[in-house]
Tab-separated table of C-alpha atoms in Angstrom:
chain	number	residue	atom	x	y	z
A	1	UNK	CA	27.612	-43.640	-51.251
A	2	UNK	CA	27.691	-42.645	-47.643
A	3	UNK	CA	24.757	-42.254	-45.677
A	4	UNK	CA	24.853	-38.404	-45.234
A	5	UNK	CA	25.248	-37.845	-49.182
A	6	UNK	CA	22.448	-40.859	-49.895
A	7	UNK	CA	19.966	-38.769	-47.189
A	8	UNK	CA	21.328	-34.998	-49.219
A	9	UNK	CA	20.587	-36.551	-52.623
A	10	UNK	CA	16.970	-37.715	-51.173
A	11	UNK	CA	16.320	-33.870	-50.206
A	12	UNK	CA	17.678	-32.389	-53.343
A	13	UNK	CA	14.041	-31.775	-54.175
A	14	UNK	CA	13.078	-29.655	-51.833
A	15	UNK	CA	16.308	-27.875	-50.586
A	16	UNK	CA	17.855	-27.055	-54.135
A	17	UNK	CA	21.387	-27.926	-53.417
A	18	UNK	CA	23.239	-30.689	-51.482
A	19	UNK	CA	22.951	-30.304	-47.771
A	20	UNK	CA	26.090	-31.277	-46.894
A	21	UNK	CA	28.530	-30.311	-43.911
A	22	UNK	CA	31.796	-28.990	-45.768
A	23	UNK	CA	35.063	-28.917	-43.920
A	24	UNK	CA	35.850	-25.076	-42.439
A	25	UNK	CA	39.381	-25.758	-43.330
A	26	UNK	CA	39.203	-26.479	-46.627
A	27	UNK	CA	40.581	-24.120	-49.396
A	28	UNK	CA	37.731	-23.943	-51.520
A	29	UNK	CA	39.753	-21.968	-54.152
A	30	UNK	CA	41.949	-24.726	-54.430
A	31	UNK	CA	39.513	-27.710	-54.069
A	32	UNK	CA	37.309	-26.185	-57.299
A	33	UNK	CA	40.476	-26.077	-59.087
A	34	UNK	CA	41.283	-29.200	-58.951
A	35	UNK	CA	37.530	-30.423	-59.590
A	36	UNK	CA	37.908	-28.700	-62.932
A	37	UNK	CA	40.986	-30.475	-64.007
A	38	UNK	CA	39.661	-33.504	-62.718
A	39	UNK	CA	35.884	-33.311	-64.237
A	40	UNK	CA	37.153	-31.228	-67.065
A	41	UNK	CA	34.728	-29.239	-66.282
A	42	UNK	CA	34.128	-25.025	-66.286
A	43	UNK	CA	32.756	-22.712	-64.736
A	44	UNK	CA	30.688	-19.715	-66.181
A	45	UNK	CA	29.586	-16.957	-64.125
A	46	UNK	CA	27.330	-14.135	-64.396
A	47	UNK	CA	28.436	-10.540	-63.249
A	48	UNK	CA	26.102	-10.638	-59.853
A	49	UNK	CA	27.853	-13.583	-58.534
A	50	UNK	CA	29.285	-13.138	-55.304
A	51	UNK	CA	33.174	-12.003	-55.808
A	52	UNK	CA	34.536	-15.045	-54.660
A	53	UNK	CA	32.623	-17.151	-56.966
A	54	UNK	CA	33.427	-14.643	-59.701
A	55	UNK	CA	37.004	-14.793	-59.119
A	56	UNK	CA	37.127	-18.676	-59.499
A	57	UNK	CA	35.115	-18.626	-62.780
A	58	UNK	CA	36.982	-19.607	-66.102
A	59	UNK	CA	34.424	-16.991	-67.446
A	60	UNK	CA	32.420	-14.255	-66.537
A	61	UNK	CA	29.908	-12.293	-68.563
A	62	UNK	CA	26.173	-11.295	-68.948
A	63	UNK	CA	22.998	-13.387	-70.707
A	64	UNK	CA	24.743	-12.914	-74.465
A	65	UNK	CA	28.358	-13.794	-73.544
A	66	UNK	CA	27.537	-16.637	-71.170
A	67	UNK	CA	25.509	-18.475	-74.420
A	68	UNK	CA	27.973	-18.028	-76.475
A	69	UNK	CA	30.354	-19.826	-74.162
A	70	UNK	CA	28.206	-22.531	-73.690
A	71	UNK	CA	27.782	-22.725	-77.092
A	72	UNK	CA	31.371	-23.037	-77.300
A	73	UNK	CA	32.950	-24.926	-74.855
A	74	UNK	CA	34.737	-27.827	-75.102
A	75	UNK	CA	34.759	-29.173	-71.430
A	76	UNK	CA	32.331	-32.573	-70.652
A	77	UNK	CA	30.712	-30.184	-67.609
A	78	UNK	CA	29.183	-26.793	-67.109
A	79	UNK	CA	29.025	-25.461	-63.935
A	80	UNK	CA	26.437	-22.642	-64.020
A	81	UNK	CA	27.197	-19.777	-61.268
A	82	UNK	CA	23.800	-18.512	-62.071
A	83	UNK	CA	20.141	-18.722	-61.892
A	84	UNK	CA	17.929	-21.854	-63.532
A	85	UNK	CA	17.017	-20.130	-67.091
A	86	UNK	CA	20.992	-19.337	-67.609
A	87	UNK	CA	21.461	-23.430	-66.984
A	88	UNK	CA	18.672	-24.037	-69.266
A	89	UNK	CA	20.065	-22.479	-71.820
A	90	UNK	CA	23.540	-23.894	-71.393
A	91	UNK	CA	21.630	-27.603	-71.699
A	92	UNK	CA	19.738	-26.531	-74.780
A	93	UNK	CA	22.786	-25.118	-76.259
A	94	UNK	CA	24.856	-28.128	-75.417
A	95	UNK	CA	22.363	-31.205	-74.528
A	96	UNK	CA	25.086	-33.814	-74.834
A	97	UNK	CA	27.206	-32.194	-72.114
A	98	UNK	CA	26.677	-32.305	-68.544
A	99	UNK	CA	25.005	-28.933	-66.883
A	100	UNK	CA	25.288	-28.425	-63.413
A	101	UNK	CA	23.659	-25.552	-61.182
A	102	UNK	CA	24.560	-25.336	-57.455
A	103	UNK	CA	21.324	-24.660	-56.267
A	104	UNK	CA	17.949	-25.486	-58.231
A	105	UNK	CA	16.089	-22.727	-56.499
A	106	UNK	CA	18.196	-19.917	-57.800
A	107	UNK	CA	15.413	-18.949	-60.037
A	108	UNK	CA	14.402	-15.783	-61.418
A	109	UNK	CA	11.184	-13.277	-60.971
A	110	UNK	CA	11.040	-12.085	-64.608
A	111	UNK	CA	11.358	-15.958	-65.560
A	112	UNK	CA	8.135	-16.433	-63.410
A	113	UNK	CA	6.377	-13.511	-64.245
A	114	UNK	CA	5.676	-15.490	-67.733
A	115	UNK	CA	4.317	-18.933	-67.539
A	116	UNK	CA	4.891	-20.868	-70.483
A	117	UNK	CA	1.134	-22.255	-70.526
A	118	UNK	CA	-0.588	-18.590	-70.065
A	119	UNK	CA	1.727	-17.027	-72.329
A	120	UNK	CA	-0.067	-19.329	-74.854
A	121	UNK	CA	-2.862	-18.269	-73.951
A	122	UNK	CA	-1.960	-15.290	-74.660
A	123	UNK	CA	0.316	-15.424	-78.537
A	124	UNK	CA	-2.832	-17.204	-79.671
A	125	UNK	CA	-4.305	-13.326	-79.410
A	126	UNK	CA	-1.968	-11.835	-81.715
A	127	UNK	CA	-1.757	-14.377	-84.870
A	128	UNK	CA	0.736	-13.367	-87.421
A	129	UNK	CA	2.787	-11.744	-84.511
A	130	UNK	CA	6.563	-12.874	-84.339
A	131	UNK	CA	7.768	-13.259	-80.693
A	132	UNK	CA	10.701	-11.545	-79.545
A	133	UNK	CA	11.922	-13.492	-75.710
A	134	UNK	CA	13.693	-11.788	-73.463
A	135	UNK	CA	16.407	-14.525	-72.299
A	136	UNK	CA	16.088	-13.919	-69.094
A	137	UNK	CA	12.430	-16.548	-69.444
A	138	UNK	CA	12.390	-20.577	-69.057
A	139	UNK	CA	13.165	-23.316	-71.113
A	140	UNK	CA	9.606	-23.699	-71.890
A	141	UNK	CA	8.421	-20.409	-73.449
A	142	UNK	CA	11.507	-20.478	-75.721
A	143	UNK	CA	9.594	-23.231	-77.341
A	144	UNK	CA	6.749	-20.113	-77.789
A	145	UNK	CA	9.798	-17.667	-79.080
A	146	UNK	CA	10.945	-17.461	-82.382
A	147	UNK	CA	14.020	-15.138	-81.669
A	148	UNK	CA	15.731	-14.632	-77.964
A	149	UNK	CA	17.610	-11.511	-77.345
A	150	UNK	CA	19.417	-10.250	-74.140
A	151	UNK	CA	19.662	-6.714	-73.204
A	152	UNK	CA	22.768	-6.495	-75.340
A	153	UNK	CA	21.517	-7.320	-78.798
A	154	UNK	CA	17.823	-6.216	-78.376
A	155	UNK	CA	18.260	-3.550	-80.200
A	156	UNK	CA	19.842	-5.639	-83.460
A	157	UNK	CA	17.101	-8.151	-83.237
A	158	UNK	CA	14.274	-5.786	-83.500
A	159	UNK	CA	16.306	-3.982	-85.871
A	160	UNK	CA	16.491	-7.713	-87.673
A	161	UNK	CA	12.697	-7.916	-88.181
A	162	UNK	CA	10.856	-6.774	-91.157
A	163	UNK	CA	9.466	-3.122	-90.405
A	164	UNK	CA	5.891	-4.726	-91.531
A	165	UNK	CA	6.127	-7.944	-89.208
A	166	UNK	CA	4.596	-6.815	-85.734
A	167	UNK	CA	6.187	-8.279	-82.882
A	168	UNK	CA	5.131	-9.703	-79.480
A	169	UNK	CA	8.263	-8.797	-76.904
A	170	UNK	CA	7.838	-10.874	-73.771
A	171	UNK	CA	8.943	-11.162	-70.486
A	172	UNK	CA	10.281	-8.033	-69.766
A	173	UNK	CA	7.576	-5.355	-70.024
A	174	UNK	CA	10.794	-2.047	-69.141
A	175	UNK	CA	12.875	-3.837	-71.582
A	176	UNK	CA	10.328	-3.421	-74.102
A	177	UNK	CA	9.041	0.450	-73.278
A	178	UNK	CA	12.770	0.956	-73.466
A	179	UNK	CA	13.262	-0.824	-77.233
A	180	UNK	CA	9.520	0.857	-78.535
A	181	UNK	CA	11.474	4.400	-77.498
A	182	UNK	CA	14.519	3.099	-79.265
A	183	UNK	CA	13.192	1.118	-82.512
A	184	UNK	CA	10.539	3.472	-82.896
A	185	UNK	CA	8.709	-0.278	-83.313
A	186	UNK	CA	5.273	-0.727	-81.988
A	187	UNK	CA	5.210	-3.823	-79.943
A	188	UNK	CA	2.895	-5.845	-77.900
A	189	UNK	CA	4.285	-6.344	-74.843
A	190	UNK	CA	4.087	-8.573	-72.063
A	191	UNK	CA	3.343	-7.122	-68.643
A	192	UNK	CA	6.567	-9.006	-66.970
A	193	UNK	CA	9.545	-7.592	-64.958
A	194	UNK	CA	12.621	-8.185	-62.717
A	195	UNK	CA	12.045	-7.460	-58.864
A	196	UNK	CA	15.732	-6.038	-58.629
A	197	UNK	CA	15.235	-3.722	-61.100
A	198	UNK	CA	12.088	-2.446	-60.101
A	199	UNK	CA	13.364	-1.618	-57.059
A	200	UNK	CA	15.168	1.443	-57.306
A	201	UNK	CA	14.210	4.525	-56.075
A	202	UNK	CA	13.902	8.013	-58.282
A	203	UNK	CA	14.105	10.099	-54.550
A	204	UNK	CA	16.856	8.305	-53.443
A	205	UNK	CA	19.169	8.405	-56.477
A	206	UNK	CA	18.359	12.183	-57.078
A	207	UNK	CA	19.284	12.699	-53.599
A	208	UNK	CA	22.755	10.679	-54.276
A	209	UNK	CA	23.127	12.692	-57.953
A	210	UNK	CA	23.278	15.664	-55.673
A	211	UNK	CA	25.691	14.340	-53.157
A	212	UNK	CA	27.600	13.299	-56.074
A	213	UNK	CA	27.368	16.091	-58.847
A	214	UNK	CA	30.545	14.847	-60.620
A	215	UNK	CA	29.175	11.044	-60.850
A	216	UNK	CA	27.174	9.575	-63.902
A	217	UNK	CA	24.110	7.827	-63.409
A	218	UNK	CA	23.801	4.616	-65.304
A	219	UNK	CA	20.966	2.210	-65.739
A	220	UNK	CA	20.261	-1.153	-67.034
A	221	UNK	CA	17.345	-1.364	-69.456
A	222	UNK	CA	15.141	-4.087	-67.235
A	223	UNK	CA	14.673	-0.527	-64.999
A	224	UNK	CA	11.761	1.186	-64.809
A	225	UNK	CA	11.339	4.205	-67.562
A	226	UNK	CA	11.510	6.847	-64.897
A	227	UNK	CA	14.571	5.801	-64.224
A	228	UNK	CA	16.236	5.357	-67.395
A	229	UNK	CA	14.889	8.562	-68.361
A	230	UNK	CA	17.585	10.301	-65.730
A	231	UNK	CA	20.309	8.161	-67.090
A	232	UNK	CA	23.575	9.312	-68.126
A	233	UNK	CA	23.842	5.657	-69.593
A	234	UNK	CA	21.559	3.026	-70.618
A	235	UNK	CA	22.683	-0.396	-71.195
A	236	UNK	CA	23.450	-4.109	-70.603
A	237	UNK	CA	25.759	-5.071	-67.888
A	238	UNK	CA	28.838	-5.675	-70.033
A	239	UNK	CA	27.874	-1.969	-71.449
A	240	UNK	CA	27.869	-0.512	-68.109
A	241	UNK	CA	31.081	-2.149	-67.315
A	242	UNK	CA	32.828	-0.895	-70.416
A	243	UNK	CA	31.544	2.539	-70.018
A	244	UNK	CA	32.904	2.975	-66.230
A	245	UNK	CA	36.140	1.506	-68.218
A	246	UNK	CA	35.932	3.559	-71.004
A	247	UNK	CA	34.766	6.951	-70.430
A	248	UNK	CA	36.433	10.195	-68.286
A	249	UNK	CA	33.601	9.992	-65.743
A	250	UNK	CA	35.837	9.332	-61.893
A	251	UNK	CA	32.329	8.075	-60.350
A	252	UNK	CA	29.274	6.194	-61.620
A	253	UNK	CA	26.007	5.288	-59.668
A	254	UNK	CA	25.069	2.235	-60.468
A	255	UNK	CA	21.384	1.126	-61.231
A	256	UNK	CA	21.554	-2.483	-61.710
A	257	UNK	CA	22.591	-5.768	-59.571
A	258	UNK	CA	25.526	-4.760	-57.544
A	259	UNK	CA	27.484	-8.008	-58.208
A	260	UNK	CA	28.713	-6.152	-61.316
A	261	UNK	CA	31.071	-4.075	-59.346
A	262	UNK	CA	33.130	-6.269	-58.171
A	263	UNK	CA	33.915	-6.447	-62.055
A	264	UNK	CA	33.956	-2.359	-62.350
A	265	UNK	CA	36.462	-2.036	-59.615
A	266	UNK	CA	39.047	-4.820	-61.198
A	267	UNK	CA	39.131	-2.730	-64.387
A	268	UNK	CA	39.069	0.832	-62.953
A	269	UNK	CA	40.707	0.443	-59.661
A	270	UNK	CA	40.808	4.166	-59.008
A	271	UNK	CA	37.335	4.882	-59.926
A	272	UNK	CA	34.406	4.951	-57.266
A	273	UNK	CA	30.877	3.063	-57.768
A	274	UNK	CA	27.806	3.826	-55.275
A	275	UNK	CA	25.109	1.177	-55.630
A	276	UNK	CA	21.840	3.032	-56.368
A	277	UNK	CA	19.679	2.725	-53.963
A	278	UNK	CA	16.534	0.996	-53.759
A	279	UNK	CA	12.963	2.339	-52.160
A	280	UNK	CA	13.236	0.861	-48.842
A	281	UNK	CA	15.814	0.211	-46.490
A	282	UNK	CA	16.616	-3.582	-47.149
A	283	UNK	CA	19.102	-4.976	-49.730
A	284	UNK	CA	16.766	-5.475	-52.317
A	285	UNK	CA	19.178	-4.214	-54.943
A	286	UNK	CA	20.676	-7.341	-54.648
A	287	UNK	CA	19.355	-10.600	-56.158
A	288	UNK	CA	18.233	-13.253	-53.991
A	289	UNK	CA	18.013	-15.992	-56.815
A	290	UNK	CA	22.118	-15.132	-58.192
A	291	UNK	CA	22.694	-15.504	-54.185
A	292	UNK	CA	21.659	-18.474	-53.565
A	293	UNK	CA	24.840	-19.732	-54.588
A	294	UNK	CA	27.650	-20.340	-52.723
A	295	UNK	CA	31.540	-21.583	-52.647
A	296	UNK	CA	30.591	-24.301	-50.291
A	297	UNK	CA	27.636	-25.274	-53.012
A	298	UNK	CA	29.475	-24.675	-56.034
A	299	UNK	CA	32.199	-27.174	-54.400
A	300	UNK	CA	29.210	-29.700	-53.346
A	301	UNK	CA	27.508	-29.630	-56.990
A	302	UNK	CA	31.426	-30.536	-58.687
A	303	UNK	CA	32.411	-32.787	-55.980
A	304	UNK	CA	29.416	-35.183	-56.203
A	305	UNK	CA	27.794	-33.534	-60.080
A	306	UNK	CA	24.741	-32.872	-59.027
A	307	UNK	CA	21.975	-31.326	-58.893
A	308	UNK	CA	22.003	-31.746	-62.628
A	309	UNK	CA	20.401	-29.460	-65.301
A	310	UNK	CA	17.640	-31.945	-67.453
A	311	UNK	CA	15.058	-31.393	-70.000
A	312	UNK	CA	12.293	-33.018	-72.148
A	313	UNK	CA	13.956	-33.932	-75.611
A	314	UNK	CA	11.005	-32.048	-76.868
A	315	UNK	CA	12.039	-29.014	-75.584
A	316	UNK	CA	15.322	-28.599	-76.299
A	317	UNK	CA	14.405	-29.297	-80.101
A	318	UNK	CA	11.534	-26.786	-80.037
A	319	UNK	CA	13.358	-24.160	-78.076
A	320	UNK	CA	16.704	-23.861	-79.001
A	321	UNK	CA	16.092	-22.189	-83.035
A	322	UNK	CA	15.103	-19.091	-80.985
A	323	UNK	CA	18.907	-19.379	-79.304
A	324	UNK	CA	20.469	-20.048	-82.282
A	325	UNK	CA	18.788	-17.410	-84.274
A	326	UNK	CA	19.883	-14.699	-81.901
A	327	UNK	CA	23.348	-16.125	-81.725
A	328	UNK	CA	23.147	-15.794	-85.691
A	329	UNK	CA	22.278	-12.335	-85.449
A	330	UNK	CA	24.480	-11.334	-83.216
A	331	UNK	CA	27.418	-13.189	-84.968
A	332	UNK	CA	26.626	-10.720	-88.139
A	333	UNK	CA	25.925	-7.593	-85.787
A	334	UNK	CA	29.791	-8.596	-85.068
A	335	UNK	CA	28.772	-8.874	-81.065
């Protein structure tokens, strides 16, 4: 080990990813190509990856496709273009494999917004309540969860549930306005939410609905009601991509992490998206957790495996029935 990667592994604590100089000149395309043959590794991506990163993924998708891949895969390594609770996930799916992440610190503010040990706290409350988790929340209060669900299959796994069984939905407090409207099921929810999706900005995007009378306005459900209420469409990210695929609509303002149209474009070329705006003037529409990663990184983390994706025995084996039950449940929704 040379001394520059001995000093980057040292720091890998407190910068996230390996700190290492990479070579301008390098095709980085090519380099993570061969790394996969090599490692036999691959790469799964979420839909607000940058492009590039996108474009070198062996599979992109949203929270319910990427566990099903993981669940599936084959390859020794998992290279996680994504944030730490997508990893997590991955590992619990597949603890005998290798995860990797490219940066530790791409985290997640509707993961934090629910500590596992207040949370608790908090289902001790409600006895006799069943707990519905968001994905999108760590390792750790899966172990509290007895069914996961992403924004895809929420709707089937409350459906799932006894109409008698009351329900705790946690993290995402929009998520679950939006599935009480939709269910018609009474929930407790906890008071949790996604900084990107708060973000957006009713003045602005009526503003751009009238500058763009012929576009449809879709949302993704982590947005705040107001917003969803003056949506043309409301749904997960691969919903909103097949609807721009699917439907007549030319144009589409899009309320939800703009990584996704990268994907939007490649299957409608001749189609415009506007990102929706958010309330202020900064980027804020954009994740700063799913950007954290890089090419350079993503090269790094399969050049030298690391920084590696661990957890307690304990918490894999506690946490991963709530995986595999929604993975059951979706199997028999046919998603």
């Amino acid at each position: 080990m040379s001394a520059e990667l001995r000093l980057a592994t040292q720091n890998l604590p407190k910068m996230g990813y390996l700190d290492l100089e990479v070579d301008p000149t390098l095709d980085l395309v090519a380099e993570i190509n061969r790394l996969k043959k090599e490692r036999n590794a691959v790469i799964l991506a979420h839909y607000y990856q940058e492009s590039e990163i996108q474009d070198v993924a062996d599979y992109i998708g949203d929270s319910l496709g990427l566990s099903q891949q993981a669940a599936q895969t084959d390859a020794d390594i998992i290279v996680f273009a994504g944030v730490h609770f997508m990893a997590e996930t991955a590992k619990m799916l597949s603890p005998r494999k290798k995860v990797l992440l490219p940066d530790l610190k791409a985290g997640c503010s509707l993961a934090d917004s629910c500590p596992a040990p207040v949370f608790r706290k908090f289902k001790e409350k409600y006895p006799g309540h069943i707990v519905v988790s968001y994905i999108n929340c760590t390792a750790e209060l899966k172990t509290l969860t007895d069914i996961c669900c992403t924004s895809t299959n929420a709707r089937h796994i409350i459906d799932s549930i006894p109409p008698d069984q009351p329900i705790i939905f946690a993290p995402d407090v929009n998520l679950g306005r939006w599935l009480v409207k939709e269910t018609g099921r009474d929930m407790v929810l906890w008071n949790g939410s996604c900084m990107v999706h708060e973000i957006f900005s009713h003045e602005k995007i009526a503003k751009l609905r009238v500058k763009h009378p012929a576009a449809a306005f879709i949302a993704h459900p982590e947005c705040e009601s107001h917003i969803l209420d003056i949506a043309d469409h409301v749904g997960s990210t691969s919903s909103l991509l097949r609807f721009t695929r699917d439907s007549q609509y030319q144009e589409f303002i899009v309320a939800t992490e703009p990584g996704i149209i990268h994907q939007m474009q490649k299957a409608s070329p001749g189609k415009t998206f506007i990102p929706a705006p958010p309330n202020n003037a900064c980027a804020c529409n954009e994740c700063p957790h799913m950007k954290r990663n890089t090419m350079e990184k993503l090269y790094l983390c399969m050049e030298h495996e690391m920084p590696e994706i661990t957890l307690p025995d304990w918490v894999i084996e506690q946490g991963v029935a709530s995986i595999d039950r929604m993975l059951e449940i979706s199997r028999k929704a046919g998603l």
